[in-house]
Amino acid sequence: MKSRRKLVWWVVGIAGFLLALPFLLQLNGILPWSPINCWHYDVDINSGRIRYTRYFAFIMVSQHTEESALSRTLLPEDIKDSQPDWRRVFTFSPFYHNSPHHAFHSAINQIKQLETTWQIGKLTPAARRLSAKRVLELWEEGQIYHIADTYLRALSDIAFRSDAENKITDEKDLPTIH
């Protein structure tokens, strides 16, 4: 009877250790960014919406989607026929202050850059919509965020010129970079 009780304690102890092992490995840096305990940020390259997903113990414990400045600028007909195409932007885990580099690693930053450019250049609603659609097109074409960098730089240059000249930026003023 005593050896049976001892065996049960050994089995419970080993099972507990095996259950805790992935968490211990993550804390020691061996399994960073795994769904043991992490957060994912994704962008829908068809609409510009942002999705936040939280995993703990390999189980999704929460997920919510938010509109971004880019997606709020679009009209319903701009995205009515498209299905979400979610692409990873960031993956974070406790004790890690960086993320592995994903194909759309700077997409959220590009959306913020676009919003700032709209404000500086005093872009009209039509110009905002057209530039938002162009960024989405570039993301879809290139399947990576880098492809939109040249367009965003050119748009930023136009916005700064408009600001210096104290004028409004309309669709005809937008860059035609491909």
Backbone as a ProteinNet text record, in pm:
[ID]
protein_1_A
[PRIMARY]
MKSRRKLVWWVVGIAGFLLALPFLLQLNGILPWSPINCWHYDVDINSGRIRYTRYFAFIMVSQHTEESALSRTLLPEDIKDSQPDWRRVFTFSPFYHNSPHHAFHSAINQIKQLETTWQIGKLTPAARRLSAKRVLELWEEGQIYHIADTYLRALSDIAFRSDAENKITDEKDLPTIH
[TERTIARY]
81.1	0	86	193	281.4	354.5	396.7	466	371	244.3	145.4	124.2	113.9	98.9	221.2	336.4	460.4	462.8	416.9	409.2	313.9	198.8	101.5	165.9	237.7	304.5	409.9	482.1	581.1	513.2	405.5	332	275.9	216.3	162.8	275.9	385.9	500.7	556.8	572.7	625.1	526.5	396.5	294.7	294.1	303.1	308.1	430.4	544.3	666.6	652.6	597.7	580.9	483.5	380.1	286.7	352.4	437.6	503.2	624.6	678.4	801	793.7	687.5	685.2	691.1	622.4	625.1	764.6	830	966.1	1063	1046.7	1133.4	1112.8	988.4	963.6	1026.4	1014.4	1073.2	1225	1285.2	1430.3	1477.5	1386.2	1425.2	1439.5	1401	1417.1	1299.9	1180.1	1062.5	996.2	1067.7	1004.8	896.3	798.8	693	606.7	605.6	521.6	383	282.4	147.9	133.5	245.2	239.1	185.9	235	195.8	239	149.3	189	69.2	100.1	1.7	38.6	-59.5	-38.6	-114.1	-50	-115	-113.3	-230.8	-244.3	-312.8	-287.3	-355.6	-425	-546	-618.8	-575.1	-502.6	-447.5	-553	-677.8	-786.3	-867.6	-855.4	-935.3	-856.2	-741.1	-664.1	-706.1	-801.3	-840.2	-727.1	-727.1	-622.4	-687.8	-627.5	-679.2	-575.6	-622	-537.7	-582	-486.3	-516.9	-424	-479	-401.8	-408.1	-291.5	-282.8	-222.5	-274.9	-215.4	-233.1	-126	-125.9	-180.9	-138.8	-176.1	-324.9	-394.7	-537.9	-559.9	-637.7	-672	-769.9	-728.7	-813.8	-890.3	-844.7	-920	-879.1	-973.6	-945.5	-1044.9	-993.3	-1082.5	-1020.9	-1108.3	-1067.5	-1106.6	-1017	-1043.4	-1028.6	-1106.9	-1090	-965.7	-893.4	-777.4	-814.8	-728	-752.2	-770.8	-694.7	-704.8	-841.5	-884.5	-1011.9	-1131	-1121.1	-1230.5	-1245.5	-1140.2	-1141.7	-1213.7	-1214	-1274.3	-1426.7	-1488.3	-1634.2	-1671.5	-1794	-1833.7	-1813.1	-1837.1	-1819.8	-1673.1	-1580.4	-1438.2	-1396.9	-1470.4	-1430.7	-1543.6	-1656.8	-1774.1	-1751.3	-1673.8	-1654.8	-1530.9	-1453.2	-1327.2	-1343.3	-1277.5	-1269.1	-1144.8	-1148.3	-1028.8	-908	-794.9	-668.4	-571	-574.8	-498.1	-350.9	-265.1	-119.8	-58.8	34.8	99.8	186.8	173	252	353.3	304.2	390.3	351.6	448.4	424.8	503.3	434.4	500.6	477.1	573.5	563.5	616.7	575.6	628.7	782.1	842.2	986.9	1062.8	992.7	1056.9	1005.1	1095.1	1055.7	1071.9	1073.5	1080.1	998.1	982.1	902.5	986.7	963	1028.3	979.5	1059.1	1023	928.2	806.6	706	696.7	635.4	625.9	554.5	465.3	394.1	430.4	556.3	606	578.4	580.9	559.4	424.9	332.9	204.5	126.8	123.8	51.2	119.1	251.8	324.6	295.9	285.3	253.6	114.3	20.6	-113.3	-105.5	-28	-10.8	59.9	159.1	229.7	132.7	46.9	-52.6	-146.1	-192.3	-282	-213.8	-88.4	-14.4	2.5	32.6	48.8	-80.7	-193.4	-323.5	-344.7	-305.5	-325.4	-231.6	-104.4	-6.1	-40.8	-75.9	-102.6	-244	-325.2	-465.1	-532.6	-521	-579.9	-731.7	-795	-940.7	-986	-1112.1	-1161	-1141.5	-1161.5	-1141.9	-995.5	-904.4	-761.3	-719.3	-776.4	-746.6	-791.6	-912.3	-966.6	-880.7	-844.4	-764.2	-626.6	-564.4	-432.3	-443	-550	-570.7	-586.7	-666.9	-685.6	-553.4	-471	-342.3	-249.3	-245.8	-162	-208.9	-339.9	-391.4	-353.8	-366.3	-328.6	-181.5	-96.5	47.3	76.1	9.7	27.5	-13.7	-127.3	-177.4	-86	-37.1	52.9	182.8	246.2	379.8	383.6	271.5	264.1	366.5	402.6	495.8	478.2	506.4	481.8	578.9	700.5	803	755.5	671.4	629.3	558.5	498.8	427.1	518.3	641.6	731.6	753.9	782.5	810	688.5	571.5	448.7	427.1	445.3	424.3	524.8	649.5	748.7	708.4	666.6	623.9	501.3	408	288.7	326.4	419.6	467.5	533.1	613	676	570.4	467.9	359.5	289	265.4	197.7	279.4	410.4	494.4	497.1	498.9	493.1	360.5	252.6	120.1	112.2	168.9	168.5	248.5	366.4	450.5	381.5	304.7	233.3	94	59.6	-70.2	-186.7	-179.2	-285.7	-338.4	-452.4	-517.2	-467.4	-454.1	-410.2	-532.5	-549.8	-663.2	-612	-704	-665.4	-568.1	-584.2	-497	-353	-332.1	-198	-124.8	-194.2	-134.8	-27.9	71.1	177.1	123.4	187.7	147	250	323.2	427.7	363.6	422.6	368.4	450.9
-118.4	0	125.5	121.4	236.2	259	152	167.1	215.6	177.5	225.2	376.1	424.8	567.3	644.2	585.9	647.5	655.9	550.4	547.5	657.1	672.2	775.1	913.7	939.1	1069.5	1092.6	988.1	1000.5	1033.2	965.2	989.1	1131.6	1175.3	1311.3	1413.3	1387.8	1479.7	1490.4	1378.3	1377.3	1444.9	1415.4	1478.7	1630.6	1673	1816.8	1882.3	1815.3	1867.7	1878.2	1773.9	1774.6	1883.8	1909.7	2017.5	2155.3	2170.2	2298.2	2320.5	2214	2222.4	2324.6	2326.1	2426.4	2569.9	2597.8	2732.2	2766.8	2670.1	2692.7	2715.7	2639.2	2657.6	2795.1	2841.2	2973.2	3081.4	3069	3168.2	3171.6	3057.5	3051.1	3088.6	3124.8	3170.3	3061.1	2940.7	2830.1	2822.7	2860.8	2857.6	2996.4	3097.5	3229.3	3233.4	3319.6	3348.8	3228.4	3128.7	3012.1	3034.5	2960.5	2975.9	2924.9	2894.1	2863.2	2986.7	3105.3	3230.3	3344.1	3391	3496.4	3576.9	3686.3	3773.7	3786.2	3778	3799.1	3924.7	4003.7	4117.2	4086.3	4092.2	4063.2	4180.2	4195.2	4296.3	4225.4	4270.2	4219.6	4305.7	4246.7	4326.3	4363	4321.6	4362.5	4478.9	4505.7	4612.9	4705.4	4661	4741.3	4723.7	4634.3	4608.4	4537.1	4549.2	4489.2	4391.3	4272.9	4168.4	4138.9	4127.8	4095.1	3959.2	3867.1	3733.4	3700.6	3643.5	3606.5	3455.9	3393.9	3249.8	3224.9	3125.9	3080	2928.9	2858.4	2711.8	2652	2708.2	2663.2	2682.7	2758.1	2781.4	2929.9	2961.5	3100.7	3143.6	3241.7	3285.1	3413.1	3488.8	3606.7	3646.9	3712.2	3764.6	3876.3	3988.8	4095.1	4169.2	4227.9	4298.8	4444.6	4534.3	4677.7	4739	4841.6	4921.2	5007.1	5031.4	5121.3	5249.4	5347	5470.9	5439.2	5343.8	5305	5243.4	5148	5080.6	5173.6	5268	5363.3	5460.1	5478.2	5570.1	5510.1	5378.5	5311.7	5314.1	5308.8	5297.8	5149.7	5116.2	4974.6	4905.5	4975.9	4912	4882.9	4945.5	4920.1	4780.2	4725.2	4595.1	4493.1	4522.7	4435.4	4293.9	4277.7	4146	4073.2	4136.3	4073.7	3996.6	3883.4	3803.8	3849.4	3846.2	3885.2	3799.8	3864.6	3796.9	3841.1	3770.5	3809.8	3773	3871.3	3850	3892.7	3813.2	3839	3963.9	4046.5	4169.1	4152.2	4117.5	4100.3	3974.2	3921.1	3816.5	3857.3	3869.2	3906.8	3800.7	3786	3695.6	3768.1	3721.8	3784.5	3777.9	3882.1	3894	3913.2	3916.4	3941.8	4074.1	4167.1	4301.6	4322.6	4215.1	4223.4	4110	4116	4016.6	3960.1	3835.6	3788.4	3873.3	3883.2	3967.5	3889.8	3943.2	3882.4	3962.3	3906	3970.7	4105	4124	4251.6	4319.8	4306	4353.4	4501.4	4586	4730.1	4778.9	4689.9	4730.7	4824.3	4795.1	4882.1	5018.2	5018.9	5145.4	5222.6	5152.6	5219.5	5282.2	5216.9	5274.9	5402.8	5401.8	5522.2	5632.2	5593.6	5689.7	5751.6	5669.1	5717.5	5817.3	5786.7	5876.7	6010.4	6006.3	6129.5	6211.4	6144.2	6211.8	6279.8	6213.2	6272.8	6402.7	6402.3	6521.5	6634	6601.7	6704.3	6766.1	6683.3	6731.9	6779.8	6775.2	6817.7	6749.9	6618	6543.9	6545.6	6561.9	6557.5	6414.1	6394.4	6257.9	6168.7	6223.8	6144.9	6106.6	6196.7	6167.5	6065.3	6074.8	5975.7	5837	5830	5701.7	5642.7	5725.2	5676.8	5629.3	5703.2	5662.4	5535.2	5521.5	5399.5	5278.9	5295.4	5186.6	5150.4	5251.3	5224.6	5144.2	5176	5100.4	4954.9	4932.7	4795	4722	4790.4	4729.6	4689.1	4776.9	4747.3	4628.4	4622.1	4507.9	4378.5	4383	4262.6	4221	4319.3	4289.7	4227.2	4291.5	4249.4	4139.7	4117.3	4017.5	4043.5	4172.3	4214.3	4364.3	4412.7	4554.1	4646.7	4602.3	4688.3	4755.5	4687.8	4736.3	4871.8	4902.9	5030.1	5143.7	5114.4	5217.7	5333.3	5303.5	5408.7	5498.8	5438.8	5517.1	5606.5	5551.7	5629.5	5744.3	5721.2	5830.3	5942	5903.5	6003.4	6079.6	6009.5	6073.8	6169.1	6127.5	6212.8	6339.9	6326.8	6445.1	6543.2	6492.6	6578.1	6645.5	6570.6	6626.4	6738.3	6719.7	6824.9	6949.2	6930.6	7045.8	7119.5	7042.8	7103.2	7180.2	7122.7	7189.8	7319.6	7315.1	7435	7544.2	7502.6	7598.9	7629.2	7567.1	7585.7	7559.8	7446.7	7412	7271.6	7241	7110.9	7016.9	6889.4	6789.1	6712.1	6711	6640.7	6518.8	6438.1	6315.1	6341	6452	6482.1	6506.3	6535.6	6563	6435.8	6324.4	6202.2	6145	6075.4	6016.7	5903.9	5884.7	5779.1	5666.9	5651.8	5548.5	5411.3	5316.9	5180.4	5086.3
0	0	0	82.9	91.9	-40.8	-107.8	-235.8	-344.5	-333.8	-432	-417.2	-294.6	-267.7	-317.3	-296.6	-343.1	-495.8	-561.9	-707.4	-759	-693	-733.2	-721.4	-614	-595.8	-704	-738.6	-846.3	-979.4	-1010.7	-1135	-1136.6	-1027.2	-1018	-1031.4	-966.9	-974	-1115.2	-1181.9	-1319.1	-1413.7	-1398.9	-1483.5	-1462.2	-1338.3	-1308.8	-1371.5	-1360.4	-1420.4	-1571.5	-1634.7	-1780.3	-1825.2	-1746.2	-1779.2	-1764.7	-1665.4	-1641.2	-1732	-1788.5	-1867.7	-1982.7	-2066.3	-2173.8	-2122.3	-2010.7	-1953.2	-1901.7	-1838.5	-1789.4	-1905.3	-2012	-2128.5	-2191.4	-2196.4	-2252.7	-2165.5	-2035.2	-1944.8	-1956.6	-1990.3	-2004.5	-2144.6	-2232.1	-2365.1	-2468.6	-2435	-2529.5	-2626.8	-2585.7	-2673.1	-2681.7	-2728.5	-2735.1	-2842.4	-2823.1	-2920.6	-2955.2	-2871.4	-2900	-2839.7	-2887.7	-2832.7	-2689.4	-2625.6	-2483.3	-2411.1	-2453.2	-2389.4	-2481.2	-2569.7	-2662.2	-2711.8	-2779.3	-2842.7	-2989.4	-3076.5	-3219.4	-3261.5	-3347.2	-3411.5	-3560.5	-3623.5	-3765.9	-3834.7	-3964.3	-4044.3	-4160.1	-4189.8	-4305.8	-4424	-4518.3	-4628.7	-4732.9	-4710	-4799.4	-4745	-4614.3	-4554.4	-4462	-4412.2	-4317.9	-4173.4	-4146.4	-4007.7	-3934.8	-3802.3	-3718.8	-3622.3	-3612.3	-3523.4	-3416.2	-3292.8	-3178.3	-3123.9	-3108.4	-3059.7	-2944	-2837.8	-2719.2	-2701.7	-2683.3	-2658.8	-2521.3	-2453.7	-2328.2	-2322.1	-2296.5	-2289.8	-2419.4	-2531.2	-2665.2	-2697.4	-2614.2	-2635	-2660.9	-2765.4	-2790.1	-2681.2	-2599.8	-2489.5	-2521.8	-2621.4	-2662.9	-2803.6	-2870.1	-3003.4	-3030.3	-3078.6	-3121.3	-3239	-3317.6	-3437.8	-3422.4	-3467.8	-3461.4	-3599.2	-3621.6	-3741.7	-3722.7	-3829.4	-3825	-3898.2	-3894.9	-3970.1	-4117.7	-4167.9	-4308.5	-4338.4	-4258.4	-4285.8	-4266.6	-4172.4	-4150.9	-4267.9	-4344.5	-4458.4	-4578.7	-4589.2	-4703.8	-4696.1	-4811.4	-4819.7	-4821.3	-4781.6	-4780.5	-4915.6	-5024.7	-5155.7	-5188.6	-5116.9	-5140.8	-5094.8	-4999.4	-4942.4	-4941.1	-5004.3	-4992.6	-5045	-5149.8	-5209.5	-5159.4	-5073.5	-5032.4	-4901.9	-4897.2	-4774.8	-4698.8	-4565.8	-4490.6	-4529.3	-4542.6	-4570.9	-4461.8	-4350.6	-4232.8	-4248.7	-4221.9	-4227.5	-4095	-4048.7	-3920.2	-3926.9	-3823.3	-3810.7	-3697.1	-3578.6	-3461	-3386.1	-3312.8	-3213.7	-3089.9	-2977.2	-2852.3	-2747.3	-2658.1	-2544.1	-2421.6	-2303.1	-2181.7	-2179.2	-2131	-2114.6	-2245.8	-2359.9	-2489	-2540.7	-2561.2	-2601.8	-2752.3	-2825.2	-2971.3	-3029.9	-3160.1	-3231.2	-3344.2	-3382.9	-3504.1	-3621.6	-3725.1	-3839.3	-3931.3	-3943.9	-4031	-4160.8	-4263.1	-4394.7	-4388.3	-4291.9	-4278.3	-4146	-4107.3	-3978.7	-3952.3	-4051.2	-4030.3	-4082.1	-4110	-4167.2	-4074.1	-3945	-3851.6	-3844.8	-3846	-3847.7	-3976.3	-4087.6	-4213.8	-4209.3	-4143.3	-4128.8	-4046.4	-3939.1	-3856.4	-3936	-4015.1	-4100.9	-4201.8	-4258.4	-4353.8	-4286.6	-4167.4	-4094	-4064.6	-4022.5	-3995.8	-4123.1	-4232.6	-4361.8	-4403	-4381.4	-4414.2	-4338.1	-4211.5	-4128.6	-4170.5	-4190.9	-4227.6	-4362.2	-4459.1	-4594.5	-4617.5	-4510.9	-4522.8	-4642.6	-4650.2	-4761.3	-4751.9	-4864.2	-4870.6	-4842.9	-4804.6	-4783.6	-4907.3	-5024.8	-5147.5	-5165.4	-5133.7	-5144.8	-5039.8	-4920.6	-4815.9	-4861.1	-4913.5	-4958.3	-5069.2	-5166.6	-5279.2	-5231.9	-5141.5	-5092.1	-5007.2	-4931.1	-4852.1	-4945.1	-5048.8	-5145	-5212.3	-5241	-5306.9	-5215.9	-5087.8	-4994.1	-4989.3	-4982.2	-4981.8	-5110.3	-5223.8	-5352.1	-5352.8	-5301.3	-5298.1	-5206.8	-5091.7	-5002.1	-5072	-5138.8	-5206.5	-5321.8	-5397.1	-5509.5	-5463.7	-5365.9	-5325	-5221.6	-5150.6	-5044.6	-4934.7	-4918.1	-4813.1	-4794.5	-4673.1	-4645.7	-4718.9	-4749.8	-4811.1	-4939.5	-5011.7	-5143.2	-5132.5	-5019	-5001.6	-4955.4	-4916.9	-4864.2	-4961	-5086.3	-5184.8	-5202.3	-5210.8	-5224.9	-5103.1	-4983.1	-4861.2	-4848.3	-4891.1	-4889.2	-4985.6	-5105.3	-5203.6	-5153.8	-5093.1	-5038.2	-4924.7	-4842.9	-4733.2	-4786.8	-4891.8	-4953	-5002.1	-5066.2	-5115	-4998.1	-4890.9	-4773.6	-4710.8	-4699.6	-4640.8	-4729.9	-4860.9	-4952.1	-4937.8	-4931.1	-4914.3	-4783.6	-4678.9	-4549.1	-4555	-4619.2	-4630.1	-4711.8	-4812.2	-4897.1	-4842.8	-4730.2	-4665.5	-4761.8	-4830.4	-4923.2	-4893.7	-4948.4	-4931.4	-5041	-5006.7	-5103.2	-5153.1	-5283.6	-5345.6	-5421.2	-5478.7	-5548.3	-5662.7	-5731.9	-5846.5	-5802.9	-5675.4	-5623.8	-5578.9	-5572.4	-5517.9	-5611.1	-5552.3	-5635.8	-5723.6	-5835.1	-5928.6	-5931.3	-5825.3	-5815.6	-5813	-5885.3	-5893.5	-5811.8
[MASK]
++++++++++++++++++++++++++++++++++++++++++++++++++++++++++++++++++++++++++++++++++++++++++++++++++++++++++++++++++++++++++++++++++++++++++++++++++++++++++++++++++++++++++++++++++

